[in-house]
Coordinates of N, CA and C and ligand atoms in Angstrom, one line a residue:
M1 N 23.4 -9.1 -2.2 CA 22.3 -9.8 -2.1 C 22.0 -9.6 -0.6
N2 N 22.9 -9.6 0.3 CA 22.6 -9.2 1.6 C 21.9 -8.0 2.0
S3 N 22.0 -6.8 1.5 CA 21.2 -5.6 1.5 C 19.7 -5.9 0.9
L4 N 19.6 -6.7 0.0 CA 18.4 -7.0 -0.7 C 17.5 -7.8 0.2
N5 N 18.0 -8.8 0.8 CA 17.2 -9.6 1.7 C 17.1 -9.1 3.1
G6 N 18.1 -8.0 3.4 CA 17.8 -7.2 4.7 C 18.6 -7.9 5.8
I7 N 19.3 -9.0 5.5 CA 20.2 -9.6 6.5 C 21.3 -8.4 6.5
G8 N 21.9 -8.3 7.8 CA 23.1 -7.2 7.8 C 22.5 -6.0 8.3
M9 N 21.5 -5.5 7.8 CA 20.8 -4.3 8.2 C 20.1 -4.8 9.7
T10 N 19.3 -5.7 9.6 CA 18.7 -6.3 10.6 C 18.9 -7.6 11.0
S11 N 18.7 -8.2 12.3 CA 18.8 -9.5 12.4 C 17.5 -10.2 12.1
Q12 N 17.5 -11.4 11.6 CA 16.2 -12.1 11.4 C 15.3 -12.1 12.6
R13 N 15.9 -12.0 13.8 CA 15.0 -12.0 15.0 C 14.4 -10.5 15.1
T14 N 14.8 -9.7 14.8 CA 14.1 -8.4 14.5 C 12.8 -8.3 13.9
R15 N 13.2 -8.9 12.6 CA 12.1 -9.2 11.7 C 11.0 -10.2 12.2
D16 N 11.4 -11.2 12.8 CA 10.3 -12.3 13.5 C 9.5 -11.7 14.4
R17 N 10.3 -10.7 15.3 CA 9.5 -10.0 16.4 C 8.2 -9.1 15.7
L18 N 8.7 -8.5 14.5 CA 7.6 -7.9 13.9 C 6.4 -8.9 13.5
I19 N 6.6 -9.9 12.8 CA 5.7 -10.8 12.6 C 4.8 -11.6 13.9
S20 N 5.7 -11.6 14.9 CA 4.8 -11.9 16.2 C 3.8 -11.0 16.7
R21 N 4.3 -9.6 16.5 CA 3.5 -8.6 16.6 C 2.2 -8.5 15.8
L22 N 2.6 -8.5 14.8 CA 1.2 -8.4 13.7 C 0.2 -9.7 14.1
E23 N 0.8 -11.0 14.5 CA -0.1 -12.2 14.7 C -0.9 -11.7 15.9
E24 N -0.1 -11.1 17.0 CA -1.0 -10.7 18.3 C -2.1 -9.6 18.1
E25 N -1.8 -8.8 17.0 CA -2.8 -7.7 16.7 C -3.8 -8.2 15.7
G26 N -3.7 -9.7 15.3 CA -4.9 -10.2 14.7 C -4.7 -10.7 13.2
I27 N -3.4 -10.4 12.8 CA -3.1 -10.6 11.2 C -3.1 -12.2 11.4
R28 N -3.8 -12.8 10.5 CA -3.9 -14.4 10.5 C -3.3 -15.0 9.2
D29 N -3.3 -14.3 8.0 CA -3.1 -14.8 6.8 C -1.5 -15.0 6.4
S30 N -1.3 -16.3 6.5 CA 0.0 -16.6 6.5 C 0.9 -16.3 5.3
R31 N 0.1 -16.0 4.0 CA 0.6 -15.5 2.9 C 1.2 -14.1 3.1
V32 N 0.3 -13.4 3.7 CA 0.5 -11.9 4.0 C 1.7 -11.9 4.8
L33 N 1.8 -12.7 6.1 CA 2.9 -13.0 7.0 C 4.0 -13.1 6.3
D34 N 4.3 -13.9 5.6 CA 5.3 -14.6 5.0 C 6.0 -13.5 4.0
V35 N 5.4 -12.9 3.3 CA 5.8 -11.7 2.4 C 6.4 -10.5 3.2
I36 N 5.8 -10.3 4.2 CA 5.9 -9.2 5.1 C 7.4 -9.6 5.8
R37 N 7.6 -10.8 6.3 CA 8.8 -11.3 7.1 C 9.9 -11.3 6.1
N38 N 9.6 -11.4 4.5 CA 10.9 -11.4 3.6 C 10.9 -10.2 3.0
T39 N 10.4 -9.3 3.3 CA 10.5 -7.9 2.5 C 11.2 -7.0 3.2
P40 N 12.2 -6.3 2.6 CA 13.4 -5.7 3.4 C 12.6 -4.1 3.3
R41 N 11.9 -3.8 4.5 CA 11.3 -2.6 4.7 C 12.2 -1.4 4.7
H42 N 13.5 -1.9 5.3 CA 14.4 -0.7 5.4 C 14.9 -0.1 4.1
L43 N 14.8 -1.0 3.2 CA 15.2 -0.1 1.7 C 14.0 0.8 1.1
F44 N 13.0 0.9 1.8 CA 11.9 1.9 1.4 C 11.8 3.1 2.2
M45 N 13.1 3.3 2.8 CA 13.1 4.6 3.6 C 14.6 5.2 3.5
D46 N 14.5 6.5 3.9 CA 15.9 7.0 4.1 C 16.8 6.2 5.2
E47 N 18.1 6.1 4.8 CA 19.1 5.5 5.6 C 18.9 5.9 7.3
A48 N 18.6 7.0 7.4 CA 18.5 7.7 8.8 C 17.5 7.1 9.4
M49 N 16.5 6.6 8.6 CA 15.2 5.9 9.5 C 15.3 4.6 9.6
A50 N 16.1 3.9 8.8 CA 16.3 2.5 8.6 C 16.3 1.7 9.9
S51 N 17.1 2.3 10.9 CA 17.1 1.4 12.2 C 15.7 1.0 12.7
R52 N 14.7 2.1 12.4 CA 13.5 1.6 12.9 C 12.4 0.9 11.8
A53 N 13.0 0.3 10.9 CA 12.2 -0.1 9.9 C 11.4 -1.3 10.1
Y54 N 11.9 -2.1 11.2 CA 10.9 -3.3 11.7 C 10.2 -3.0 13.0
E55 N 10.0 -1.6 13.2 CA 8.9 -1.3 14.3 C 7.6 -1.3 13.7
D56 N 6.6 -1.4 14.4 CA 5.3 -1.5 13.8 C 4.8 -0.1 13.7
T57 N 5.4 0.5 13.0 CA 4.9 2.2 12.9 C 5.1 2.7 11.7
A58 N 4.2 3.9 11.5 CA 4.3 4.4 10.2 C 5.7 5.3 10.7
L59 N 6.4 5.7 9.4 CA 7.7 6.6 9.4 C 7.6 7.5 8.3
P60 N 8.4 8.8 8.6 CA 8.3 9.8 7.5 C 9.1 9.6 6.3
I61 N 8.6 9.9 5.1 CA 9.4 9.6 3.9 C 9.5 10.9 3.1
G62 N 9.5 12.2 3.7 CA 9.5 13.3 3.1 C 8.4 13.8 2.3
H63 N 8.2 15.2 2.1 CA 7.0 15.6 1.4 C 5.8 15.6 2.4
G64 N 6.0 15.5 3.9 CA 4.8 15.2 4.6 C 4.3 14.1 4.3
Q65 N 4.9 13.0 3.9 CA 4.0 11.7 3.6 C 4.6 10.5 4.7
T66 N 4.2 9.3 4.7 CA 4.7 8.5 5.5 C 4.5 7.0 4.9
I67 N 5.3 6.3 5.3 CA 5.2 4.9 4.9 C 4.3 4.3 5.9
S68 N 3.6 3.5 5.4 CA 2.3 3.1 6.2 C 2.9 2.0 7.2
Q69 N 2.1 2.0 8.4 CA 2.4 1.1 9.3 C 2.2 -0.3 9.0
P70 N 3.2 -1.3 9.3 CA 3.3 -2.8 8.8 C 2.0 -3.1 9.2
Y71 N 1.3 -3.1 10.3 CA 0.0 -3.5 10.6 C -1.2 -3.2 9.6
I72 N -1.0 -1.9 9.2 CA -2.0 -1.5 8.3 C -1.9 -2.1 6.9
V73 N -0.6 -2.3 6.4 CA -0.3 -2.9 5.3 C -0.7 -4.3 5.3
A74 N -0.6 -4.9 6.3 CA -1.1 -6.3 6.6 C -2.6 -6.3 6.4
R75 N -3.2 -5.6 7.2 CA -4.7 -5.5 7.0 C -5.4 -5.4 5.9
M76 N -5.1 -4.4 5.2 CA -5.5 -4.0 3.9 C -5.3 -5.1 2.9
T77 N -3.9 -5.7 2.9 CA -3.7 -6.9 2.0 C -4.6 -7.9 2.2
E78 N -4.8 -8.4 3.8 CA -5.2 -9.4 4.0 C -6.7 -9.4 3.6
A79 N -7.3 -8.1 3.7 CA -8.7 -7.9 3.3 C -9.0 -8.1 1.9
I80 N -8.1 -7.8 0.9 CA -8.5 -8.1 -0.5 C -8.3 -9.2 -0.9
L81 N -7.2 -10.3 0.0 CA -6.9 -11.5 -0.5 C -8.0 -12.6 0.1
Q82 N -9.0 -12.1 0.8 CA -10.0 -13.1 1.6 C -10.9 -13.9 0.8
S83 N -11.4 -13.2 -0.1 CA -12.4 -14.1 -0.7 C -11.9 -14.8 -1.9
A84 N -10.9 -14.4 -2.4 CA -10.0 -14.7 -3.8 C -8.8 -14.2 -3.9
I85 N -7.9 -14.9 -4.6 CA -6.5 -13.9 -4.9 C -6.8 -13.0 -6.3
P86 N -6.8 -11.8 -5.9 CA -7.1 -10.8 -7.1 C -6.0 -10.9 -8.1
S87 N -6.2 -10.8 -9.3 CA -5.4 -11.1 -10.1 C -4.6 -9.5 -10.6
K88 N -5.5 -8.6 -10.8 CA -5.1 -7.1 -11.1 C -5.5 -6.3 -10.2
V89 N -4.3 -5.7 -9.4 CA -4.8 -4.7 -8.3 C -4.4 -3.3 -8.7
L90 N -5.0 -2.4 -8.3 CA -4.9 -0.8 -8.4 C -4.4 -0.4 -6.9
E91 N -3.4 0.4 -6.9 CA -2.9 1.0 -5.5 C -3.0 2.5 -5.8
I92 N -3.7 3.4 -5.0 CA -3.6 4.7 -5.0 C -2.8 5.3 -3.8
G93 N -1.7 5.9 -4.3 CA -0.7 6.6 -3.3 C 0.5 5.3 -3.1
T94 N 1.4 5.6 -4.1 CA 2.6 4.5 -4.2 C 3.6 5.0 -2.9
G95 N 3.8 6.2 -2.7 CA 4.6 6.7 -1.5 C 5.9 6.1 -1.4
S96 N 6.4 5.2 -0.5 CA 7.8 4.6 -0.4 C 7.7 3.4 -1.5
G97 N 6.6 3.0 -2.0 CA 6.5 1.5 -2.7 C 6.6 0.2 -1.8
Y98 N 6.5 0.4 -0.5 CA 6.5 -0.6 0.1 C 5.0 -1.6 0.1
Q99 N 4.1 -1.0 0.2 CA 2.9 -1.5 -0.1 C 2.9 -2.4 -1.4
T100 N 3.2 -1.5 -2.6 CA 3.3 -1.9 -3.9 C 4.3 -3.3 -3.8
A101 N 5.3 -3.4 -3.1 CA 6.2 -4.5 -3.1 C 5.5 -5.7 -2.6
I102 N 4.7 -5.4 -1.4 CA 4.0 -6.7 -0.8 C 3.1 -7.2 -1.9
L103 N 2.3 -6.4 -2.3 CA 1.3 -6.7 -3.4 C 2.0 -7.6 -4.5
S104 N 3.0 -6.9 -5.0 CA 3.6 -7.4 -6.3 C 4.0 -8.8 -5.9
Q105 N 4.2 -9.3 -4.6 CA 4.6 -10.9 -4.4 C 3.3 -11.7 -4.3
L106 N 2.2 -11.1 -4.2 CA 1.0 -11.8 -3.9 C 0.0 -11.9 -5.1
V107 N 0.0 -11.0 -5.9 CA -1.1 -11.1 -7.0 C 0.0 -11.0 -8.5
D108 N -1.1 -11.2 -9.5 CA -0.3 -11.1 -10.9 C 0.4 -10.0 -11.3
Q109 N -0.6 -8.8 -11.3 CA 0.0 -7.5 -11.9 C -0.7 -6.4 -10.7
V110 N 0.3 -5.3 -10.5 CA 0.1 -4.2 -9.6 C 0.2 -3.1 -10.3
Y111 N -0.7 -2.1 -10.4 CA -0.7 -0.8 -10.9 C -0.6 0.2 -9.8
S112 N 0.2 1.1 -9.6 CA 0.1 2.2 -8.6 C 0.3 3.7 -8.9
V113 N -0.5 4.4 -8.6 CA -0.3 5.7 -8.9 C 0.0 6.6 -7.8
E114 N 0.9 7.7 -8.3 CA 1.2 8.5 -7.3 C 1.3 10.1 -7.6
R115 N 0.9 11.0 -6.9 CA 0.8 12.5 -7.3 C 2.2 13.1 -7.2
I116 N 3.2 12.6 -6.1 CA 4.4 13.4 -6.2 C 5.5 12.6 -6.9
E117 N 5.9 13.6 -7.9 CA 7.0 12.8 -8.8 C 8.4 12.2 -8.3
H118 N 8.8 12.9 -7.0 CA 10.2 12.3 -6.3 C 9.8 11.0 -5.7
L119 N 8.6 11.0 -5.0 CA 8.3 9.7 -4.5 C 8.3 8.6 -5.3
L120 N 7.6 9.1 -6.5 CA 7.4 8.1 -7.5 C 8.7 7.5 -8.1
N121 N 9.7 8.4 -8.5 CA 11.0 8.2 -9.0 C 11.9 7.1 -8.0
Q122 N 11.8 7.5 -6.7 CA 12.5 6.7 -5.6 C 12.0 5.3 -5.8
S123 N 10.6 5.2 -5.6 CA 9.8 3.8 -5.7 C 10.4 3.1 -6.9
R124 N 10.3 3.7 -8.1 CA 10.5 3.0 -9.1 C 11.9 2.3 -9.0
Q125 N 12.9 2.9 -8.7 CA 14.4 2.5 -8.3 C 14.4 1.4 -7.3
R126 N 13.6 1.5 -6.4 CA 13.7 0.4 -5.4 C 13.0 -0.8 -6.0
L127 N 11.9 -0.6 -6.5 CA 11.3 -1.8 -7.2 C 11.8 -2.3 -8.1
M128 N 12.7 -1.6 -9.0 CA 13.6 -2.3 -10.2 C 14.7 -3.2 -9.5
K129 N 15.0 -2.5 -8.4 CA 16.3 -3.1 -7.7 C 16.1 -4.4 -7.2
L130 N 14.8 -4.6 -6.7 CA 14.2 -5.9 -6.2 C 13.6 -6.6 -7.3
N131 N 13.6 -6.2 -8.5 CA 13.4 -7.0 -9.6 C 11.9 -7.3 -9.6
M132 N 10.9 -6.4 -9.3 CA 9.6 -6.6 -9.2 C 9.0 -6.1 -10.4
R133 N 8.9 -7.0 -11.3 CA 8.6 -6.8 -12.7 C 7.0 -6.6 -13.2
N134 N 6.1 -7.1 -12.1 CA 4.9 -7.0 -12.4 C 4.1 -5.6 -11.9
V135 N 5.0 -4.8 -11.6 CA 4.4 -3.5 -11.0 C 4.7 -2.3 -11.9
H136 N 3.6 -1.6 -12.2 CA 3.3 -0.3 -13.3 C 3.1 0.6 -12.4
L137 N 4.0 1.9 -12.7 CA 3.9 3.1 -11.8 C 3.3 4.2 -12.9
K138 N 2.6 5.1 -12.2 CA 2.1 6.3 -13.1 C 2.1 7.5 -12.2
L139 N 2.6 8.5 -12.6 CA 2.5 9.9 -12.0 C 1.1 10.5 -12.4
A140 N 0.2 10.5 -11.4 CA -1.0 11.1 -11.7 C -2.1 11.4 -10.6
D141 N -3.0 12.0 -10.8 CA -3.8 12.2 -9.4 C -4.7 10.8 -9.5
G142 N -4.8 10.3 -8.3 CA -5.1 9.0 -8.0 C -6.8 9.0 -7.9
Y143 N -7.5 10.2 -7.9 CA -9.0 10.4 -8.0 C -9.4 9.9 -9.2
A144 N -8.4 9.9 -10.2 CA -9.2 9.6 -11.5 C -8.9 8.0 -12.1
G145 N -8.0 7.4 -10.9 CA -7.7 6.0 -11.0 C -6.8 5.7 -12.2
W146 N -6.7 4.6 -12.8 CA -6.0 4.5 -14.0 C -6.8 3.6 -14.8
R147 N -7.8 4.4 -15.7 CA -8.8 4.0 -16.5 C -8.2 2.9 -17.5
Q148 N -7.0 3.2 -18.0 CA -6.5 2.3 -19.1 C -6.5 0.7 -18.9
H149 N -6.3 0.5 -17.4 CA -6.2 -0.9 -17.4 C -7.2 -1.5 -16.4
A150 N -8.3 -0.8 -16.3 CA -9.5 -1.2 -15.7 C -10.4 -2.4 -16.5
P151 N -11.2 -3.0 -15.8 CA -11.3 -3.2 -14.5 C -10.1 -3.8 -13.6
Y152 N -10.3 -3.4 -12.4 CA -9.5 -4.1 -11.3 C -10.2 -5.1 -10.3
D153 N -9.1 -6.2 -10.1 CA -10.1 -7.1 -9.2 C -10.3 -6.5 -7.5
A154 N -9.0 -5.7 -7.5 CA -9.0 -5.1 -6.3 C -8.5 -3.7 -6.2
I155 N -8.8 -2.9 -5.1 CA -8.1 -1.5 -5.2 C -7.8 -1.2 -3.8
I156 N -6.4 -0.9 -3.7 CA -6.1 -0.2 -2.2 C -5.8 1.1 -2.5
V157 N -6.6 1.9 -1.4 CA -6.1 3.4 -1.3 C -5.5 3.5 0.0
T158 N -4.4 4.2 -0.3 CA -3.3 4.3 1.1 C -3.4 5.9 1.3
A159 N -4.3 6.6 0.9 CA -4.2 8.1 1.3 C -6.0 8.3 1.5
A160 N -6.3 9.3 2.5 CA -7.8 9.1 3.0 C -8.6 10.3 2.1
P161 N -9.6 9.8 1.3 CA -10.5 10.9 0.7 C -11.5 11.0 1.8
S162 N -12.2 12.2 1.5 CA -13.4 12.4 2.5 C -14.7 11.5 2.2
T163 N -14.8 11.4 0.9 CA -15.7 10.2 0.4 C -15.3 9.7 -0.6
I164 N -15.9 8.4 -0.8 CA -15.5 7.5 -1.7 C -15.5 7.8 -3.1
P165 N -14.2 8.0 -3.8 CA -14.2 8.4 -5.1 C -14.8 7.6 -6.3
N166 N -15.8 8.2 -6.9 CA -16.8 7.3 -7.8 C -16.0 6.8 -8.9
D167 N -14.9 7.5 -9.3 CA -14.1 7.0 -10.6 C -13.6 5.8 -10.1
L168 N -13.3 5.4 -8.9 CA -12.6 4.4 -8.5 C -13.6 3.2 -8.4
I169 N -14.8 3.4 -8.1 CA -15.9 2.4 -7.9 C -16.0 1.8 -9.4
Q170 N -16.0 2.8 -10.1 CA -16.4 2.4 -11.7 C -15.2 1.7 -12.3
Q171 N -13.9 1.7 -11.7 CA -13.0 1.0 -12.4 C -12.7 -0.4 -11.6
L172 N -13.7 -0.9 -10.6 CA -13.8 -2.0 -10.1 C -14.4 -3.1 -10.7
A173 N -14.0 -4.4 -10.7 CA -14.7 -5.2 -11.7 C -15.9 -5.7 -10.6
Y174 N -17.1 -6.3 -11.3 CA -18.3 -6.5 -10.5 C -17.8 -7.9 -9.7
G175 N -18.0 -7.7 -8.3 CA -17.5 -8.7 -7.4 C -16.0 -8.2 -6.5
G176 N -15.6 -7.2 -7.4 CA -14.2 -6.7 -7.1 C -14.4 -6.0 -5.6
Q177 N -13.4 -5.9 -4.9 CA -13.3 -5.2 -3.7 C -12.3 -4.0 -3.4
M178 N -12.7 -2.8 -2.8 CA -11.8 -1.7 -2.6 C -11.7 -1.6 -1.2
V179 N -10.3 -1.5 -0.6 CA -10.3 -1.1 1.0 C -9.7 0.3 0.7
V180 N -10.3 1.1 1.7 CA -10.1 2.7 1.6 C -10.6 3.3 3.0
P181 N -9.6 4.1 3.3 CA -9.8 4.9 4.7 C -10.7 6.3 4.3
V182 N -11.7 6.4 4.9 CA -12.6 7.5 4.3 C -12.9 8.5 5.6
G183 N -12.7 9.6 5.4 CA -12.9 10.8 6.4 C -11.8 11.8 6.8
E184 N -12.0 12.5 7.6 CA -11.2 13.5 7.8 C -10.0 13.3 8.0
T185 N -8.6 14.4 8.2 CA -7.7 13.8 8.3 C -7.2 13.3 9.7
H186 N -6.6 12.2 9.5 CA -6.1 11.3 10.7 C -7.3 10.9 11.5
H187 N -8.6 10.8 10.9 CA -9.5 10.2 11.8 C -10.5 9.5 10.5
Q188 N -10.1 8.5 10.2 CA -11.0 7.7 9.3 C -11.4 6.4 9.6
K189 N -12.5 6.0 8.9 CA -13.0 4.6 8.8 C -12.4 3.6 7.8
L190 N -11.6 2.7 8.1 CA -11.3 1.9 7.1 C -12.4 1.0 6.5
L191 N -12.7 1.1 5.1 CA -13.8 0.5 4.7 C -13.6 -0.6 3.6
L192 N -14.3 -1.7 3.7 CA -14.0 -2.7 2.7 C -15.4 -2.6 1.8
I193 N -15.1 -2.1 0.6 CA -16.3 -2.2 -0.4 C -16.3 -3.0 -1.6
T194 N -17.5 -3.7 -1.8 CA -17.6 -4.7 -2.7 C -18.6 -4.3 -3.7
R195 N -17.9 -4.2 -5.0 CA -18.7 -3.8 -6.1 C -19.9 -4.7 -6.6
E196 N -21.2 -4.6 -6.4 CA -22.1 -5.7 -7.1 C -22.6 -5.0 -8.3
E197 N -23.5 -5.9 -9.0 CA -24.1 -5.6 -10.2 C -24.9 -4.2 -10.0
D198 N -25.7 -4.2 -8.8 CA -26.8 -3.1 -8.5 C -26.2 -2.2 -7.5
G199 N -25.0 -1.9 -7.5 CA -24.4 -1.1 -6.3 C -23.3 -1.4 -5.7
V200 N -23.0 -1.0 -4.5 CA -21.8 -1.6 -3.8 C -22.4 -1.9 -2.2
S201 N -21.8 -2.7 -1.7 CA -21.9 -3.0 -0.3 C -20.5 -2.7 0.7
E202 N -20.8 -2.4 1.8 CA -19.7 -1.7 2.6 C -19.4 -2.3 4.0
Q203 N -18.5 -2.6 4.2 CA -18.0 -3.2 5.7 C -17.0 -2.4 6.3
E204 N -17.3 -2.0 7.5 CA -16.4 -1.0 8.3 C -15.3 -2.1 8.9
L205 N -14.0 -1.8 8.8 CA -12.9 -2.6 9.3 C -12.6 -2.2 10.6
E206 N -12.3 -1.0 10.6 CA -11.5 -0.2 11.9 C -11.3 1.3 11.7
L207 N -11.0 1.9 12.9 CA -10.6 3.3 12.8 C -9.2 3.4 12.7
V208 N -8.7 4.3 11.5 CA -7.5 4.5 11.2 C -7.0 5.9 10.9
S209 N -5.7 5.9 10.9 CA -5.1 7.6 10.8 C -4.1 7.5 9.6
F210 N -4.7 8.1 8.2 CA -3.9 8.1 7.1 C -3.7 9.6 6.8
V211 N -2.7 9.8 6.0 CA -2.6 11.2 5.4 C -3.7 11.6 4.3
P212 N -4.2 12.7 4.3 CA -5.3 13.2 3.3 C -4.9 12.6 1.9
M213 N -5.9 12.2 1.2 CA -5.7 12.0 -0.3 C -6.0 13.5 -0.8
I214 N -4.8 13.9 -1.7 CA -5.0 15.2 -2.2 C -5.3 15.4 -3.7
K215 N -6.1 16.4 -4.1 CA -6.6 16.5 -5.5 C -5.5 17.1 -6.3
G216 N -5.2 16.6 -7.3 CA -4.4 17.1 -8.5 C -2.9 16.7 -8.2
Q217 N -2.2 16.8 -9.4 CA -0.8 16.5 -9.4 C 0.2 17.4 -8.6
H218 N 1.1 16.9 -8.1 CA 2.1 17.8 -7.2 C 2.9 18.4 -8.3
S219 N 3.4 19.8 -8.0 CA 4.5 20.3 -9.0 C 5.5 21.1 -7.5
G220 N 6.7 21.1 -8.2 CA 7.6 21.8 -7.4 C 8.6 20.8 -6.5
R221 N 9.5 21.1 -5.9 CA 10.6 20.2 -5.4 C 10.7 20.3 -3.8
T222 N 9.7 20.9 -3.5 CA 10.1 21.1 -1.8 C 9.8 20.0 -1.0
I223 N 10.6 19.7 0.0 CA 10.5 18.5 0.8 C 9.8 18.7 2.2
Ligands
SAH1 N1 1.4 2.8 0.1 C1 2.4 3.9 0.7 C2 1.7 5.0 1.5 C3 2.3 6.2 1.3 S1 1.4 7.6 2.2 C4 3.5 3.2 1.3 O1 3.3 2.1 1.6 O2 4.5 4.0 1.6 C5 0.1 8.1 1.1 C6 0.6 8.5 -0.3 O3 -0.8 8.9 -1.4 C7 1.5 9.8 -0.3 O4 2.8 9.3 -1.2 C8 0.7 10.8 -1.2 O5 1.6 11.5 -2.1 C9 -0.2 10.0 -2.2 N2 -1.6 10.5 -2.6 C10 -2.0 11.4 -1.8 N3 -3.1 11.8 -2.4 C11 -3.1 11.1 -3.8 C12 -3.8 11.5 -5.0 N4 -4.8 12.0 -5.1 N5 -3.3 10.8 -6.1 C13 -2.1 9.9 -5.7 N6 -1.4 9.7 -4.6 C14 -1.9 10.6 -3.7

């Protein structure tokens, strides 16, 4: 149990320091802050990296990918909780599974799609170990979303496409919201898109730096 709630790996004080930092950076939603405080981020990365798990920084997870910075995870999660708590959420880019784990504690059902099999398998094991049963994972190209379970009340895209993928808008419920970093590698605008009956409205949240969203499923086992 100790390793699951993270005490032993890091002191509660280290975790609290991360939460203070997120508050200083403008995160206000106490539901999001509480979930981040209680989620063992060090379990979502290699042991070699785990001593840095409660720093507010993105860290490598292999395959040229990163676990998102806690501030960004908090910001994106806060954005989709703002108007109402979404019941069904789609995430594109499972990666380490950390953002998935945060969402699973705040909404009813989480669907998450990843294109790299090894990352998806690792995430599946971690989420099972934490007993997060409302999470559904799929190996696929996220540009196509996950049609079978659409429409979603919210969609979180954690890799950056150069334009907003149309299939994802189509899978958003009317009134639903999508938070997505749009632009070129490491220079994107984080957008909050709301689907309306007659189109979409767009709000720019801030400038961000995500890994690119890549077309097609990954094959091969190189790290
Ligand atoms: N939410 C993750 C962020 C991981 S980085 C976390 O908290 O750890 C972004 C992830 O998006 C990478 O794992 C990458 O493989 C994945 N990705 C990139 N393009 C994709 C696509 N077209 N479909 C699905 N996943 C994609």
